[in-house]
């Protein structure tokens, strides 16, 4: 089997690119939302909105319910990839610097590759592992270049929990994505992940009454686009290619953030950050062209 057959599928490439761009835009939306809402309330409103989007779609197409034997795995995926990841990351970023948070989250492709080898039988060549390490080093340079220094506050532990949770989410999701479409699986997972967030509902009701309209619209945007649309696209890509390869594309996110800030806000990136971006992207290219070990 050709481990790179997905590279000849334009739809897979389009799904990856659009999902990454939408997730890159989420950082600004989260910052805007936190001006009026607490971290838990931002997560609930975001995925409550995404849940409603998928509910409307499921009703329109009369989506089938999941098989009973698949429910535990789907619920686990939702708890890890939606509840734990977003709540832990939101609370962690209250005290952790952006540079430190991005560096910690960038451990996710390494964790995913290790788990993929153990549980999915995916194998990376020596060049593949080298590419992941190179990309991580590039993100480290970006973090130093943009932030000057890394401050690992106690909230860093929560950010690391988020990195582990999203890595396990990729692994857990692979089997259901063989039986369900990307839209079906993403709907189930987001619904499952949103239910535990309802503990933040009382606070959300109180905060909505006093929230700035811009903050509310920002979180609603997070729910529709970086929430519903991006997760569905990422699930599609995950169904088409190895989890270890797909996860390395997350190294584009710090680079995307630099470019968006440059174009949108006129923030000129530091030379060290530019060098780190080039190195990080080079690592991704190595993993996805020479990274798979062939039998």
PDB file of C-alpha atoms in Angstrom:
ATOM      1  CA  UNK A   1       0.000   0.000   0.000  1.00  0.00           C
ATOM      2  CA  UNK A   2       1.318   3.446  -0.943  1.00  0.00           C
ATOM      3  CA  UNK A   3       1.618   5.451   2.309  1.00  0.00           C
ATOM      4  CA  UNK A   4       1.470   8.676   0.301  1.00  0.00           C
ATOM      5  CA  UNK A   5      -1.642   8.010  -1.809  1.00  0.00           C
ATOM      6  CA  UNK A   6      -3.479  10.825   0.000  1.00  0.00           C
ATOM      7  CA  UNK A   7      -1.075  13.325  -1.587  1.00  0.00           C
ATOM      8  CA  UNK A   8      -2.838  12.812  -4.920  1.00  0.00           C
ATOM      9  CA  UNK A   9      -6.224  13.796  -3.480  1.00  0.00           C
ATOM     10  CA  UNK A  10      -6.987  17.532  -3.880  1.00  0.00           C
ATOM     11  CA  UNK A  11      -9.940  17.252  -1.479  1.00  0.00           C
ATOM     12  CA  UNK A  12      -7.639  16.080   1.338  1.00  0.00           C
ATOM     13  CA  UNK A  13      -5.234  18.952   0.739  1.00  0.00           C
ATOM     14  CA  UNK A  14      -8.105  21.436   0.657  1.00  0.00           C
ATOM     15  CA  UNK A  15      -9.500  20.070   3.930  1.00  0.00           C
ATOM     16  CA  UNK A  16      -6.117  20.413   5.660  1.00  0.00           C
ATOM     17  CA  UNK A  17      -5.475  23.955   4.397  1.00  0.00           C
ATOM     18  CA  UNK A  18      -8.915  25.327   5.250  1.00  0.00           C
ATOM     19  CA  UNK A  19      -8.981  23.656   8.682  1.00  0.00           C
ATOM     20  CA  UNK A  20      -5.561  25.064   9.583  1.00  0.00           C
ATOM     21  CA  UNK A  21      -6.502  28.574   8.442  1.00  0.00           C
ATOM     22  CA  UNK A  22      -9.734  28.498  10.438  1.00  0.00           C
ATOM     23  CA  UNK A  23      -7.949  27.230  13.551  1.00  0.00           C
ATOM     24  CA  UNK A  24      -5.300  29.931  13.138  1.00  0.00           C
ATOM     25  CA  UNK A  25      -8.052  32.557  13.167  1.00  0.00           C
ATOM     26  CA  UNK A  26      -9.406  31.072  16.399  1.00  0.00           C
ATOM     27  CA  UNK A  27      -6.627  32.585  18.521  1.00  0.00           C
ATOM     28  CA  UNK A  28      -7.913  36.101  17.895  1.00  0.00           C
ATOM     29  CA  UNK A  29     -11.494  34.976  18.500  1.00  0.00           C
ATOM     30  CA  UNK A  30     -10.596  33.375  21.825  1.00  0.00           C
ATOM     31  CA  UNK A  31      -8.791  36.517  22.978  1.00  0.00           C
ATOM     32  CA  UNK A  32     -11.833  38.615  22.049  1.00  0.00           C
ATOM     33  CA  UNK A  33     -14.192  36.230  23.812  1.00  0.00           C
ATOM     34  CA  UNK A  34     -12.160  36.205  27.010  1.00  0.00           C
ATOM     35  CA  UNK A  35     -12.705  39.964  27.297  1.00  0.00           C
ATOM     36  CA  UNK A  36     -16.270  39.261  28.463  1.00  0.00           C
ATOM     37  CA  UNK A  37     -16.442  35.513  29.190  1.00  0.00           C
ATOM     38  CA  UNK A  38     -14.591  33.064  31.390  1.00  0.00           C
ATOM     39  CA  UNK A  39     -12.503  30.287  29.831  1.00  0.00           C
ATOM     40  CA  UNK A  40     -15.107  27.617  30.526  1.00  0.00           C
ATOM     41  CA  UNK A  41     -17.910  29.800  29.215  1.00  0.00           C
ATOM     42  CA  UNK A  42     -16.007  30.479  25.966  1.00  0.00           C
ATOM     43  CA  UNK A  43     -15.615  26.723  25.459  1.00  0.00           C
ATOM     44  CA  UNK A  44     -19.309  26.044  26.166  1.00  0.00           C
ATOM     45  CA  UNK A  45     -20.621  28.807  23.899  1.00  0.00           C
ATOM     46  CA  UNK A  46     -18.212  27.799  21.120  1.00  0.00           C
ATOM     47  CA  UNK A  47     -19.142  24.135  21.073  1.00  0.00           C
ATOM     48  CA  UNK A  48     -22.759  24.738  22.010  1.00  0.00           C
ATOM     49  CA  UNK A  49     -22.948  26.743  18.792  1.00  0.00           C
ATOM     50  CA  UNK A  50     -21.115  24.010  16.865  1.00  0.00           C
ATOM     51  CA  UNK A  51     -23.522  21.428  18.323  1.00  0.00           C
ATOM     52  CA  UNK A  52     -26.518  23.391  17.045  1.00  0.00           C
ATOM     53  CA  UNK A  53     -24.956  23.652  13.585  1.00  0.00           C
ATOM     54  CA  UNK A  54     -24.493  19.884  13.438  1.00  0.00           C
ATOM     55  CA  UNK A  55     -27.969  19.290  14.873  1.00  0.00           C
ATOM     56  CA  UNK A  56     -29.511  21.328  12.056  1.00  0.00           C
ATOM     57  CA  UNK A  57     -27.466  19.394   9.496  1.00  0.00           C
ATOM     58  CA  UNK A  58     -28.290  16.018  11.075  1.00  0.00           C
ATOM     59  CA  UNK A  59     -31.996  16.832  11.079  1.00  0.00           C
ATOM     60  CA  UNK A  60     -31.937  17.958   7.452  1.00  0.00           C
ATOM     61  CA  UNK A  61     -30.248  14.798   6.181  1.00  0.00           C
ATOM     62  CA  UNK A  62     -31.791  12.429   8.750  1.00  0.00           C
ATOM     63  CA  UNK A  63     -28.391  11.324   9.950  1.00  0.00           C
ATOM     64  CA  UNK A  64     -28.162   7.783  11.293  1.00  0.00           C
ATOM     65  CA  UNK A  65     -27.373   7.293  14.998  1.00  0.00           C
ATOM     66  CA  UNK A  66     -24.100   5.585  15.912  1.00  0.00           C
ATOM     67  CA  UNK A  67     -24.065   1.839  16.547  1.00  0.00           C
ATOM     68  CA  UNK A  68     -24.225   0.958  20.234  1.00  0.00           C
ATOM     69  CA  UNK A  69     -20.810  -0.699  20.239  1.00  0.00           C
ATOM     70  CA  UNK A  70     -19.197   2.486  18.864  1.00  0.00           C
ATOM     71  CA  UNK A  71     -20.687   4.847  21.446  1.00  0.00           C
ATOM     72  CA  UNK A  72     -17.981   4.390  24.149  1.00  0.00           C
ATOM     73  CA  UNK A  73     -15.166   5.195  21.697  1.00  0.00           C
ATOM     74  CA  UNK A  74     -17.054   8.184  20.271  1.00  0.00           C
ATOM     75  CA  UNK A  75     -17.778   9.538  23.764  1.00  0.00           C
ATOM     76  CA  UNK A  76     -14.120   9.105  24.710  1.00  0.00           C
ATOM     77  CA  UNK A  77     -13.071  11.001  21.589  1.00  0.00           C
ATOM     78  CA  UNK A  78     -15.445  13.841  22.435  1.00  0.00           C
ATOM     79  CA  UNK A  79     -14.287  14.055  26.043  1.00  0.00           C
ATOM     80  CA  UNK A  80     -10.618  14.156  25.035  1.00  0.00           C
ATOM     81  CA  UNK A  81     -10.655  16.211  21.854  1.00  0.00           C
ATOM     82  CA  UNK A  82     -13.397  18.661  22.793  1.00  0.00           C
ATOM     83  CA  UNK A  83     -13.930  18.858  26.555  1.00  0.00           C
ATOM     84  CA  UNK A  84     -10.467  18.242  27.988  1.00  0.00           C
ATOM     85  CA  UNK A  85      -8.492  19.891  25.193  1.00  0.00           C
ATOM     86  CA  UNK A  86     -10.413  23.152  25.008  1.00  0.00           C
ATOM     87  CA  UNK A  87     -11.182  23.635  28.686  1.00  0.00           C
ATOM     88  CA  UNK A  88      -7.607  22.837  29.733  1.00  0.00           C
ATOM     89  CA  UNK A  89      -6.115  25.033  27.005  1.00  0.00           C
ATOM     90  CA  UNK A  90      -8.412  27.978  27.755  1.00  0.00           C
ATOM     91  CA  UNK A  91      -7.636  27.895  31.463  1.00  0.00           C
ATOM     92  CA  UNK A  92      -3.931  27.280  30.861  1.00  0.00           C
ATOM     93  CA  UNK A  93      -3.567  30.266  28.559  1.00  0.00           C
ATOM     94  CA  UNK A  94      -4.898  32.580  31.256  1.00  0.00           C
ATOM     95  CA  UNK A  95      -1.448  32.479  32.908  1.00  0.00           C
ATOM     96  CA  UNK A  96       0.895  30.889  30.335  1.00  0.00           C
ATOM     97  CA  UNK A  97       2.570  33.093  27.734  1.00  0.00           C
ATOM     98  CA  UNK A  98       1.601  32.573  24.106  1.00  0.00           C
ATOM     99  CA  UNK A  99       5.137  31.427  23.259  1.00  0.00           C
ATOM    100  CA  UNK A 100       5.217  28.836  26.012  1.00  0.00           C
ATOM    101  CA  UNK A 101       1.728  27.584  25.150  1.00  0.00           C
ATOM    102  CA  UNK A 102       2.569  27.140  21.467  1.00  0.00           C
ATOM    103  CA  UNK A 103       5.756  25.274  22.348  1.00  0.00           C
ATOM    104  CA  UNK A 104       3.937  22.892  24.710  1.00  0.00           C
ATOM    105  CA  UNK A 105       1.099  22.238  22.254  1.00  0.00           C
ATOM    106  CA  UNK A 106       3.715  21.506  19.582  1.00  0.00           C
ATOM    107  CA  UNK A 107       4.589  18.361  21.494  1.00  0.00           C
ATOM    108  CA  UNK A 108       1.299  16.935  20.208  1.00  0.00           C
ATOM    109  CA  UNK A 109       2.656  15.579  16.868  1.00  0.00           C
ATOM    110  CA  UNK A 110       5.473  13.821  18.752  1.00  0.00           C
ATOM    111  CA  UNK A 111       2.992  12.238  21.166  1.00  0.00           C
ATOM    112  CA  UNK A 112       0.692  11.323  18.266  1.00  0.00           C
ATOM    113  CA  UNK A 113       3.530   9.655  16.357  1.00  0.00           C
ATOM    114  CA  UNK A 114       4.483   7.592  19.410  1.00  0.00           C
ATOM    115  CA  UNK A 115       0.874   6.534  20.018  1.00  0.00           C
ATOM    116  CA  UNK A 116       0.315   5.796  16.318  1.00  0.00           C
ATOM    117  CA  UNK A 117       3.277   3.435  16.318  1.00  0.00           C
ATOM    118  CA  UNK A 118       1.939   1.592  19.352  1.00  0.00           C
ATOM    119  CA  UNK A 119      -1.798   1.472  18.684  1.00  0.00           C
ATOM    120  CA  UNK A 120      -2.297   1.973  14.932  1.00  0.00           C
ATOM    121  CA  UNK A 121       0.728   0.200  13.529  1.00  0.00           C
ATOM    122  CA  UNK A 122       1.843   3.339  11.690  1.00  0.00           C
ATOM    123  CA  UNK A 123       5.606   3.513  11.284  1.00  0.00           C
ATOM    124  CA  UNK A 124       7.851   6.484  10.654  1.00  0.00           C
ATOM    125  CA  UNK A 125      11.272   6.151   9.123  1.00  0.00           C
ATOM    126  CA  UNK A 126      14.350   7.696  10.721  1.00  0.00           C
ATOM    127  CA  UNK A 127      13.849  10.663   8.392  1.00  0.00           C
ATOM    128  CA  UNK A 128      10.250  10.954   9.587  1.00  0.00           C
ATOM    129  CA  UNK A 129      11.295  11.193  13.227  1.00  0.00           C
ATOM    130  CA  UNK A 130      14.037  13.634  12.285  1.00  0.00           C
ATOM    131  CA  UNK A 131      11.472  15.803  10.500  1.00  0.00           C
ATOM    132  CA  UNK A 132       9.260  15.937  13.593  1.00  0.00           C
ATOM    133  CA  UNK A 133      12.201  16.932  15.781  1.00  0.00           C
ATOM    134  CA  UNK A 134      13.251  19.605  13.270  1.00  0.00           C
ATOM    135  CA  UNK A 135       9.714  21.048  13.193  1.00  0.00           C
ATOM    136  CA  UNK A 136       9.579  21.138  16.992  1.00  0.00           C
ATOM    137  CA  UNK A 137      12.912  22.972  17.042  1.00  0.00           C
ATOM    138  CA  UNK A 138      11.490  25.467  14.565  1.00  0.00           C
ATOM    139  CA  UNK A 139       8.520  26.166  16.820  1.00  0.00           C
ATOM    140  CA  UNK A 140      10.936  26.661  19.724  1.00  0.00           C
ATOM    141  CA  UNK A 141      12.745  29.341  17.703  1.00  0.00           C
ATOM    142  CA  UNK A 142       9.426  30.995  16.859  1.00  0.00           C
ATOM    143  CA  UNK A 143       8.494  31.016  20.547  1.00  0.00           C
ATOM    144  CA  UNK A 144      11.771  32.624  21.557  1.00  0.00           C
ATOM    145  CA  UNK A 145      11.692  35.035  18.635  1.00  0.00           C
ATOM    146  CA  UNK A 146       8.164  36.252  19.306  1.00  0.00           C
ATOM    147  CA  UNK A 147       8.145  36.193  23.093  1.00  0.00           C
ATOM    148  CA  UNK A 148      11.763  36.885  23.947  1.00  0.00           C
ATOM    149  CA  UNK A 149      11.575  34.503  26.889  1.00  0.00           C
ATOM    150  CA  UNK A 150       9.365  31.596  27.852  1.00  0.00           C
ATOM    151  CA  UNK A 151       7.486  31.788  31.136  1.00  0.00           C
ATOM    152  CA  UNK A 152       6.177  28.405  32.237  1.00  0.00           C
ATOM    153  CA  UNK A 153       3.554  29.261  34.870  1.00  0.00           C
ATOM    154  CA  UNK A 154       1.592  26.599  36.795  1.00  0.00           C
ATOM    155  CA  UNK A 155      -0.993  26.699  34.014  1.00  0.00           C
ATOM    156  CA  UNK A 156       1.609  25.074  31.735  1.00  0.00           C
ATOM    157  CA  UNK A 157       0.559  21.707  33.172  1.00  0.00           C
ATOM    158  CA  UNK A 158      -2.958  22.301  31.844  1.00  0.00           C
ATOM    159  CA  UNK A 159      -1.599  23.145  28.402  1.00  0.00           C
ATOM    160  CA  UNK A 160       0.384  19.903  28.401  1.00  0.00           C
ATOM    161  CA  UNK A 161      -2.767  17.999  29.402  1.00  0.00           C
ATOM    162  CA  UNK A 162      -4.430  19.578  26.369  1.00  0.00           C
ATOM    163  CA  UNK A 163      -1.561  18.444  24.118  1.00  0.00           C
ATOM    164  CA  UNK A 164      -1.849  14.853  25.360  1.00  0.00           C
ATOM    165  CA  UNK A 165      -5.656  14.907  25.071  1.00  0.00           C
ATOM    166  CA  UNK A 166      -5.675  16.013  21.424  1.00  0.00           C
ATOM    167  CA  UNK A 167      -3.014  13.403  20.579  1.00  0.00           C
ATOM    168  CA  UNK A 168      -5.087  10.585  22.046  1.00  0.00           C
ATOM    169  CA  UNK A 169      -8.146  12.031  20.283  1.00  0.00           C
ATOM    170  CA  UNK A 170      -6.449  11.484  16.916  1.00  0.00           C
ATOM    171  CA  UNK A 171      -5.744   7.835  17.793  1.00  0.00           C
ATOM    172  CA  UNK A 172      -9.204   7.103  19.195  1.00  0.00           C
ATOM    173  CA  UNK A 173     -10.873   8.687  16.158  1.00  0.00           C
ATOM    174  CA  UNK A 174      -9.275   6.480  13.509  1.00  0.00           C
ATOM    175  CA  UNK A 175     -11.478   3.413  13.982  1.00  0.00           C
ATOM    176  CA  UNK A 176     -14.862   5.221  13.965  1.00  0.00           C
ATOM    177  CA  UNK A 177     -13.806   7.161  10.876  1.00  0.00           C
ATOM    178  CA  UNK A 178     -13.637   3.857   9.008  1.00  0.00           C
ATOM    179  CA  UNK A 179     -17.350   3.314   9.698  1.00  0.00           C
ATOM    180  CA  UNK A 180     -18.778   6.828   9.697  1.00  0.00           C
ATOM    181  CA  UNK A 181     -18.393   9.853   7.471  1.00  0.00           C
ATOM    182  CA  UNK A 182     -16.378  12.816   8.710  1.00  0.00           C
ATOM    183  CA  UNK A 183     -19.548  14.828   9.301  1.00  0.00           C
ATOM    184  CA  UNK A 184     -21.234  11.995  11.184  1.00  0.00           C
ATOM    185  CA  UNK A 185     -18.282  11.316  13.450  1.00  0.00           C
ATOM    186  CA  UNK A 186     -17.590  14.999  14.107  1.00  0.00           C
ATOM    187  CA  UNK A 187     -21.233  15.565  15.030  1.00  0.00           C
ATOM    188  CA  UNK A 188     -21.211  12.684  17.507  1.00  0.00           C
ATOM    189  CA  UNK A 189     -17.879  13.732  19.038  1.00  0.00           C
ATOM    190  CA  UNK A 190     -18.797  17.399  19.442  1.00  0.00           C
ATOM    191  CA  UNK A 191     -22.155  16.556  20.999  1.00  0.00           C
ATOM    192  CA  UNK A 192     -20.444  14.180  23.432  1.00  0.00           C
ATOM    193  CA  UNK A 193     -17.772  16.741  24.254  1.00  0.00           C
ATOM    194  CA  UNK A 194     -20.205  19.596  24.774  1.00  0.00           C
ATOM    195  CA  UNK A 195     -22.401  17.873  27.369  1.00  0.00           C
ATOM    196  CA  UNK A 196     -19.790  17.994  30.208  1.00  0.00           C
ATOM    197  CA  UNK A 197     -19.267  21.700  29.503  1.00  0.00           C
ATOM    198  CA  UNK A 198     -22.827  22.391  30.643  1.00  0.00           C
ATOM    199  CA  UNK A 199     -21.379  22.830  34.153  1.00  0.00           C
ATOM    200  CA  UNK A 200     -20.397  26.314  32.895  1.00  0.00           C
ATOM    201  CA  UNK A 201     -23.978  27.140  31.802  1.00  0.00           C
ATOM    202  CA  UNK A 202     -25.021  29.171  34.900  1.00  0.00           C
ATOM    203  CA  UNK A 203     -21.988  31.422  34.559  1.00  0.00           C
ATOM    204  CA  UNK A 204     -22.547  31.749  30.818  1.00  0.00           C
ATOM    205  CA  UNK A 205     -26.109  32.998  31.313  1.00  0.00           C
ATOM    206  CA  UNK A 206     -24.938  35.646  33.754  1.00  0.00           C
ATOM    207  CA  UNK A 207     -22.005  36.740  31.587  1.00  0.00           C
ATOM    208  CA  UNK A 208     -24.084  36.997  28.405  1.00  0.00           C
ATOM    209  CA  UNK A 209     -26.225  39.691  30.023  1.00  0.00           C
ATOM    210  CA  UNK A 210     -23.199  41.963  30.443  1.00  0.00           C
ATOM    211  CA  UNK A 211     -20.951  40.838  27.568  1.00  0.00           C
ATOM    212  CA  UNK A 212     -19.825  43.191  24.834  1.00  0.00           C
ATOM    213  CA  UNK A 213     -21.528  42.333  21.514  1.00  0.00           C
ATOM    214  CA  UNK A 214     -18.122  41.978  19.822  1.00  0.00           C
ATOM    215  CA  UNK A 215     -17.103  39.308  22.336  1.00  0.00           C
ATOM    216  CA  UNK A 216     -20.332  37.370  21.808  1.00  0.00           C
ATOM    217  CA  UNK A 217     -20.048  37.492  18.023  1.00  0.00           C
ATOM    218  CA  UNK A 218     -16.430  36.380  18.254  1.00  0.00           C
ATOM    219  CA  UNK A 219     -17.356  33.256  20.227  1.00  0.00           C
ATOM    220  CA  UNK A 220     -20.246  32.492  17.861  1.00  0.00           C
ATOM    221  CA  UNK A 221     -17.749  32.701  14.989  1.00  0.00           C
ATOM    222  CA  UNK A 222     -15.534  30.242  16.873  1.00  0.00           C
ATOM    223  CA  UNK A 223     -18.424  27.807  17.074  1.00  0.00           C
ATOM    224  CA  UNK A 224     -19.426  27.871  13.412  1.00  0.00           C
ATOM    225  CA  UNK A 225     -16.067  28.046  11.628  1.00  0.00           C
ATOM    226  CA  UNK A 226     -13.068  26.965  13.792  1.00  0.00           C
ATOM    227  CA  UNK A 227     -15.526  24.706  15.631  1.00  0.00           C
ATOM    228  CA  UNK A 228     -17.965  22.942  13.309  1.00  0.00           C
ATOM    229  CA  UNK A 229     -16.372  23.483   9.884  1.00  0.00           C
ATOM    230  CA  UNK A 230     -12.708  23.013  10.836  1.00  0.00           C
ATOM    231  CA  UNK A 231     -13.290  19.884  12.925  1.00  0.00           C
ATOM    232  CA  UNK A 232     -15.347  18.274  10.145  1.00  0.00           C
ATOM    233  CA  UNK A 233     -12.600  19.005   7.612  1.00  0.00           C
ATOM    234  CA  UNK A 234      -9.886  17.686   9.924  1.00  0.00           C
ATOM    235  CA  UNK A 235     -11.874  14.493  10.505  1.00  0.00           C
ATOM    236  CA  UNK A 236     -12.134  14.032   6.755  1.00  0.00           C
ATOM    237  CA  UNK A 237      -8.363  14.380   6.378  1.00  0.00           C
ATOM    238  CA  UNK A 238      -7.800  12.009   9.314  1.00  0.00           C
ATOM    239  CA  UNK A 239      -9.955   9.400   7.588  1.00  0.00           C
ATOM    240  CA  UNK A 240      -7.749   9.628   4.493  1.00  0.00           C
ATOM    241  CA  UNK A 241      -4.195   9.613   5.884  1.00  0.00           C
ATOM    242  CA  UNK A 242      -2.068   8.397   8.826  1.00  0.00           C
ATOM    243  CA  UNK A 243      -2.585  10.235  12.114  1.00  0.00           C
ATOM    244  CA  UNK A 244       1.179  10.611  12.564  1.00  0.00           C
ATOM    245  CA  UNK A 245       1.479  12.423   9.208  1.00  0.00           C
ATOM    246  CA  UNK A 246      -1.597  14.603   9.607  1.00  0.00           C
ATOM    247  CA  UNK A 247      -0.620  15.789  13.086  1.00  0.00           C
ATOM    248  CA  UNK A 248       2.635  17.272  11.759  1.00  0.00           C
ATOM    249  CA  UNK A 249       0.635  19.824   9.781  1.00  0.00           C
ATOM    250  CA  UNK A 250      -0.169  21.429  13.133  1.00  0.00           C
ATOM    251  CA  UNK A 251       3.348  22.842  12.964  1.00  0.00           C
ATOM    252  CA  UNK A 252       1.975  25.272  10.380  1.00  0.00           C
ATOM    253  CA  UNK A 253      -0.101  26.994  13.075  1.00  0.00           C
ATOM    254  CA  UNK A 254       2.656  29.171  14.616  1.00  0.00           C
ATOM    255  CA  UNK A 255       3.679  30.137  11.079  1.00  0.00           C
ATOM    256  CA  UNK A 256       0.071  30.982  10.204  1.00  0.00           C
ATOM    257  CA  UNK A 257      -0.199  33.096  13.346  1.00  0.00           C
ATOM    258  CA  UNK A 258       2.909  35.065  12.345  1.00  0.00           C
ATOM    259  CA  UNK A 259       1.615  35.678   8.814  1.00  0.00           C
ATOM    260  CA  UNK A 260      -1.859  36.707  10.010  1.00  0.00           C
ATOM    261  CA  UNK A 261      -0.378  39.144  12.526  1.00  0.00           C
ATOM    262  CA  UNK A 262       1.946  40.515   9.825  1.00  0.00           C
ATOM    263  CA  UNK A 263      -0.795  41.039   7.238  1.00  0.00           C
ATOM    264  CA  UNK A 264      -3.700  41.945   9.516  1.00  0.00           C
ATOM    265  CA  UNK A 265      -2.045  43.821  12.378  1.00  0.00           C
ATOM    266  CA  UNK A 266       1.153  45.013  10.728  1.00  0.00           C
ATOM    267  CA  UNK A 267       3.266  43.209  13.323  1.00  0.00           C
ATOM    268  CA  UNK A 268       6.671  42.613  11.760  1.00  0.00           C
ATOM    269  CA  UNK A 269       7.991  39.200  12.885  1.00  0.00           C
ATOM    270  CA  UNK A 270      11.377  38.929  14.538  1.00  0.00           C
ATOM    271  CA  UNK A 271      14.157  37.460  12.341  1.00  0.00           C
ATOM    272  CA  UNK A 272      14.509  34.504  14.711  1.00  0.00           C
ATOM    273  CA  UNK A 273      10.807  33.751  14.325  1.00  0.00           C
ATOM    274  CA  UNK A 274      11.121  33.790  10.533  1.00  0.00           C
ATOM    275  CA  UNK A 275      14.046  31.377  10.679  1.00  0.00           C
ATOM    276  CA  UNK A 276      12.046  29.145  13.017  1.00  0.00           C
ATOM    277  CA  UNK A 277       9.103  29.193  10.615  1.00  0.00           C
ATOM    278  CA  UNK A 278      11.239  28.049   7.701  1.00  0.00           C
ATOM    279  CA  UNK A 279      12.795  25.263   9.793  1.00  0.00           C
ATOM    280  CA  UNK A 280       9.400  24.118  11.069  1.00  0.00           C
ATOM    281  CA  UNK A 281       7.937  23.923   7.575  1.00  0.00           C
ATOM    282  CA  UNK A 282      10.995  22.056   6.311  1.00  0.00           C
ATOM    283  CA  UNK A 283      10.409  19.411   8.968  1.00  0.00           C
ATOM    284  CA  UNK A 284       6.783  18.990   7.884  1.00  0.00           C
ATOM    285  CA  UNK A 285       7.872  18.522   4.275  1.00  0.00           C
ATOM    286  CA  UNK A 286      10.377  15.821   5.285  1.00  0.00           C
ATOM    287  CA  UNK A 287       7.781  13.898   7.317  1.00  0.00           C
ATOM    288  CA  UNK A 288       5.188  13.955   4.547  1.00  0.00           C
ATOM    289  CA  UNK A 289       7.526  13.091   1.669  1.00  0.00           C
ATOM    290  CA  UNK A 290      10.081  10.732   3.202  1.00  0.00           C
ATOM    291  CA  UNK A 291       8.670   9.980   6.638  1.00  0.00           C
ATOM    292  CA  UNK A 292       6.765   6.721   6.232  1.00  0.00           C
ATOM    293  CA  UNK A 293       8.623   3.469   6.814  1.00  0.00           C
ATOM    294  CA  UNK A 294       7.839   0.986   4.078  1.00  0.00           C
ATOM    295  CA  UNK A 295       7.399  -2.670   4.704  1.00  0.00           C
TER     296      UNK A 295
END
